[in-house]
Coordinates of C-alpha atoms in Angstrom, one line a residue:
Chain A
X4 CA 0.0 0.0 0.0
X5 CA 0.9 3.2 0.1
X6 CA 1.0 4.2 3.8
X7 CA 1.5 1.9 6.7
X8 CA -1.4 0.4 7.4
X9 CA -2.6 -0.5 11.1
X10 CA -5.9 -2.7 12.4
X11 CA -7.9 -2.0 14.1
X12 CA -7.8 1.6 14.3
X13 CA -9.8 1.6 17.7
X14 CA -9.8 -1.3 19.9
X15 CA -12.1 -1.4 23.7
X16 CA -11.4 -4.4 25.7
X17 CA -12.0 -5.3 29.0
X18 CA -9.2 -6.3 31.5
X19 CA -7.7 -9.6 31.1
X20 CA -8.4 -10.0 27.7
X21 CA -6.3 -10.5 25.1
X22 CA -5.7 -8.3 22.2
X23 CA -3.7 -8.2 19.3
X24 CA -2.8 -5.0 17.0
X25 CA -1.7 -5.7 13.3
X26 CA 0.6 -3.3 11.3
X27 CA 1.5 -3.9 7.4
X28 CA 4.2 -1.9 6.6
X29 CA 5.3 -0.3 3.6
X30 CA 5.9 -2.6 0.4
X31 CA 9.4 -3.3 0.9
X32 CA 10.8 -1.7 3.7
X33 CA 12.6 -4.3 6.0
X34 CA 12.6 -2.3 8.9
X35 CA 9.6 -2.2 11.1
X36 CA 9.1 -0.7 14.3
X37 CA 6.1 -0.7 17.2
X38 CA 6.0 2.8 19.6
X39 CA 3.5 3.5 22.1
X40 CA 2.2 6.7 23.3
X41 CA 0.2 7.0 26.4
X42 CA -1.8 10.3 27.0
X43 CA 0.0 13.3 27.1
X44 CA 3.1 11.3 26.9
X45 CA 6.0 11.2 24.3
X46 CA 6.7 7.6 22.7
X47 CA 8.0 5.0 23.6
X48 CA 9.9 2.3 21.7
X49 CA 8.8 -0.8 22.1
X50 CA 10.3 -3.8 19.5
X51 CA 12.4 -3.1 15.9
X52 CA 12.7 -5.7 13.1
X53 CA 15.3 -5.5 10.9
X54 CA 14.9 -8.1 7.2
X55 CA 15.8 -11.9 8.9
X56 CA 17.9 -10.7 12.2
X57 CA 17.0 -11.1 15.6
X58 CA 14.3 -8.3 16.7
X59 CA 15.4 -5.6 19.3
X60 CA 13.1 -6.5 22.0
X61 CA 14.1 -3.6 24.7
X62 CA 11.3 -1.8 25.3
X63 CA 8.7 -4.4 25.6
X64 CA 7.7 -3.5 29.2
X65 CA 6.2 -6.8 30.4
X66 CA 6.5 -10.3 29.2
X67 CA 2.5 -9.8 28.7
X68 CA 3.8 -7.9 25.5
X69 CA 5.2 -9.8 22.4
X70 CA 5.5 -9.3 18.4
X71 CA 6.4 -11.2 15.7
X72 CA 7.0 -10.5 12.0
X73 CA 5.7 -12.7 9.5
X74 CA 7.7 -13.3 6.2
X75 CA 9.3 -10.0 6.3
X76 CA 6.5 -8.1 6.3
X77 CA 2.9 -7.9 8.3
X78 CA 3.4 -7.7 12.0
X79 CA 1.5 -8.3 15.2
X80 CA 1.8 -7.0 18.2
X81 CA -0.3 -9.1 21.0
X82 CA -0.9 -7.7 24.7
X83 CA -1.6 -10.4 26.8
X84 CA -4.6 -9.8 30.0
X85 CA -4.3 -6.9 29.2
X86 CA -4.4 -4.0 32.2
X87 CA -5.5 -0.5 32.4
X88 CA -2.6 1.4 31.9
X89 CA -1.9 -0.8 28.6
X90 CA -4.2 1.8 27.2
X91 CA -2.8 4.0 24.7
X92 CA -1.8 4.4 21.0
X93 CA -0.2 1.6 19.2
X94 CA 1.7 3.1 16.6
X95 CA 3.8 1.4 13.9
X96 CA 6.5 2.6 11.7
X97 CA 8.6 1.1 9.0
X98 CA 11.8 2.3 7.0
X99 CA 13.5 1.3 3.5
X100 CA 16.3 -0.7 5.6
X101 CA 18.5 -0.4 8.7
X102 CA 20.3 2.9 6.8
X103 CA 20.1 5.6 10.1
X104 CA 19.7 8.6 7.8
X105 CA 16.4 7.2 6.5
X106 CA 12.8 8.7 7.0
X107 CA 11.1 6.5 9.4
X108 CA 7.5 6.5 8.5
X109 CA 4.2 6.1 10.9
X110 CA 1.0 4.2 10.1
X111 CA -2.4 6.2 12.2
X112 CA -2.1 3.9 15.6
X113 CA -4.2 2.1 16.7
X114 CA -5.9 3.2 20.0
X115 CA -6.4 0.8 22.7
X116 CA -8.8 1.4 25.8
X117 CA -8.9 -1.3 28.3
X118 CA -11.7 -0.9 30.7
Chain B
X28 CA 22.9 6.9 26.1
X29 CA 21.2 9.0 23.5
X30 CA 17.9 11.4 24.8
X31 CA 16.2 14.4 23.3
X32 CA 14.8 17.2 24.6
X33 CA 11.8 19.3 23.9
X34 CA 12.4 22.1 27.0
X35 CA 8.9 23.6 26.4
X36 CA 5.6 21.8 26.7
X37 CA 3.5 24.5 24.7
X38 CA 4.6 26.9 22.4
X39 CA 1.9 30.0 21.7
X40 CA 2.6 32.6 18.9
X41 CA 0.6 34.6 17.1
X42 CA -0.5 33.8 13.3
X43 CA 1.9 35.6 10.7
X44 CA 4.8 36.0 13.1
X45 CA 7.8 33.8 13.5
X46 CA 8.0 30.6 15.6
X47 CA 10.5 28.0 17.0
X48 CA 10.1 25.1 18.6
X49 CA 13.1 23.9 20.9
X50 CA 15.1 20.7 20.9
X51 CA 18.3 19.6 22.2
X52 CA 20.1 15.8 22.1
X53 CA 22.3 14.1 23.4
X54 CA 24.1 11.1 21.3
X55 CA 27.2 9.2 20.3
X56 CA 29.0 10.1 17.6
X57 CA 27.0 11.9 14.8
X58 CA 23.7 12.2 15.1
X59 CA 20.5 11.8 13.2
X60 CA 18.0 14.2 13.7
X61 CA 14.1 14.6 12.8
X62 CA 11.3 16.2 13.4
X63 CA 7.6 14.9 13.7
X64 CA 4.0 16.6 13.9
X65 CA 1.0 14.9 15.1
X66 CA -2.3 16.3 14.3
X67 CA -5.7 15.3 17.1
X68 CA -6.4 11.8 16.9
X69 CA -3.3 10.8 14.1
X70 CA -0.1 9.3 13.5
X71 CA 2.9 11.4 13.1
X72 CA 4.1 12.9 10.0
X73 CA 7.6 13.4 9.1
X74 CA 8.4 17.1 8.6
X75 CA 12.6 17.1 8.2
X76 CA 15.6 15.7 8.6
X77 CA 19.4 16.4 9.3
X78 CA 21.7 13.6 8.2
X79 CA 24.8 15.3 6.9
X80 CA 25.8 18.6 5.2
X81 CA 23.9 21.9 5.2
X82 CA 23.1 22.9 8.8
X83 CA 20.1 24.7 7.8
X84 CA 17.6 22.3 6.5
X85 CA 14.2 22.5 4.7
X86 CA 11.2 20.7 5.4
X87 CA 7.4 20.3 4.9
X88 CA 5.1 22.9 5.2
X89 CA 7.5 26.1 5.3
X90 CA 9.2 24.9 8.3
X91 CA 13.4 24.3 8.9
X92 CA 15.5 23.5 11.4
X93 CA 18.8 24.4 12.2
X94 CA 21.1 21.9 13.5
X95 CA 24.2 23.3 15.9
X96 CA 26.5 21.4 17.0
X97 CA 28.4 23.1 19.4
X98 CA 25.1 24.0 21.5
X99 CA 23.6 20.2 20.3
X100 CA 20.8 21.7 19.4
X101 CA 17.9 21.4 16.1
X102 CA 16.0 24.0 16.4
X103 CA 12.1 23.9 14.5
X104 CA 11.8 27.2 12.8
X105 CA 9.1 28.9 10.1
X106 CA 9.2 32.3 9.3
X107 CA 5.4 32.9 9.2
X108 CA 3.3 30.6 11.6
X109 CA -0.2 30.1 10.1
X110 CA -3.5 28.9 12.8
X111 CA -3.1 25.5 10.7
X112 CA 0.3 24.7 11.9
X113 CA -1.7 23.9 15.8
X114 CA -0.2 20.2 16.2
X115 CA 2.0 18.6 18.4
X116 CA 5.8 18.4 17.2
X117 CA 8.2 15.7 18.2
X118 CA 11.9 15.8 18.1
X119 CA 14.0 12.7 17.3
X120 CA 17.7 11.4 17.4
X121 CA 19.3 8.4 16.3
X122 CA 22.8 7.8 17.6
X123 CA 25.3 6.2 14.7
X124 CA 25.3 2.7 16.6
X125 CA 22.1 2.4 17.1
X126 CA 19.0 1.7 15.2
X127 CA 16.3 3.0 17.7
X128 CA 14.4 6.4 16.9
X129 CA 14.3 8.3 20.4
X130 CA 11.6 10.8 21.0
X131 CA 11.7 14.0 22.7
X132 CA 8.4 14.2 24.8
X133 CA 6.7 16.6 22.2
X134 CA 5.5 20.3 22.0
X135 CA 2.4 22.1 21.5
X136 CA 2.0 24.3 19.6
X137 CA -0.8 27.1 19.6
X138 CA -0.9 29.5 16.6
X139 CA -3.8 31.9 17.5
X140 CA -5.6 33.9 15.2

């Protein structure tokens, strides 16, 4: 496509649920990124995927949080029982390639509320 | 480690006159710069970049930044600010060993009529 592209865009779940946040990234570009941004907060880096290498993990702030990238290209992002202050914007960003002077570019979030 | 930031939380300047939006970093080697805007209820949109060369640097929209780098500083500047350029702006570095896009925690900006 021609943006990135995330699903849903709005997401309401109720505590202890599971939810899981898709993001299709721009055709071709190997790197792929997940930030989160809470209200009235900056962002947050959560997981990076560069082409076949192992992903950066860092940020992922609970082992209730995981990704994975499917043949290069789609990923999920799943929050498991999900609390409270999981909620926020999901937003997902992909790149050409690993190059550090490239234009990282954002898909619109998608915005969880967990009630 | 590398960190941005973004020293004022709201930024309020009349339509037609000039405005800047503050950002300083803090990185390893050369950096990568970039700036952001997020409009209600979107993603964010990239505005500009410094990578190498020209310290002054053109963007989107009218705006540029200036990138110093005795005072570490990139600067968000446009000559004229006009009521649509209300958004939220979001500085961003990326250190040369590392692959990680670090956020500033973002400025308001109020152009009023």
């Amino acid at each position: 496509g021609a943006g990135v592209s995330q699903s849903p865009s709005n997401k309401v779940t109720e505590k202890g649920k599971d939810v899981e946040l898709r993001c299709d990234p721009i055709s071709g570009h190997t790197a792929l990124y997940w930030y989160r941004q809470s209200l009235g907060q900056g962002l947050e880096f959560l997981i990076y995927f560069q082409g076949n290498s192992a992903p950066d993990k860092s940020g992922l702030p609970s082992d209730r949080f995981s990704a994975e990238r499917t043949g290069g290209s789609v990923s999920t992002l799943t929050i498991q029982r999900t609390q409270q202050e999981d909620s926020a914007v999901y937003l997902c960003a992909s790149s050409p390639d690993r190059n550090r002077g490239n234009t990282i570019y954002f898909g619109e979030g998608s915005w969880l509320t967990v009630v | 480690a590398q960190s941005v930031a973004q020293p004022e939380d709201q930024v309020n300047v009349a339509e037609g006159n000039p405005l800047t939006v503050k950002c300083t970093y803090s990185v390893s080697g050369n950096p990568y710069l970039f700036w952001y805007v997020q409009y209600p209820n979107r993603g964010l949109q990239f505005l500009l970049k410094y990578i190498t060369g020209d310290n002054l640097v053109k963007g989107s929209y009218g705006f540029e930044a200036e990138f110093n780098k005795s005072q570490t500083s990139f600067h968000l500047k446009k000559p004229s600010a006009l009521v649509s350029d209300s958004a939220l702006y979001f500085c961003a570095v990326r250190g040369y060993n590392t692959d990680k896009l670090i956020f500033g925690t973002g400025t308001r900006l109020q152009v009023f009529p």
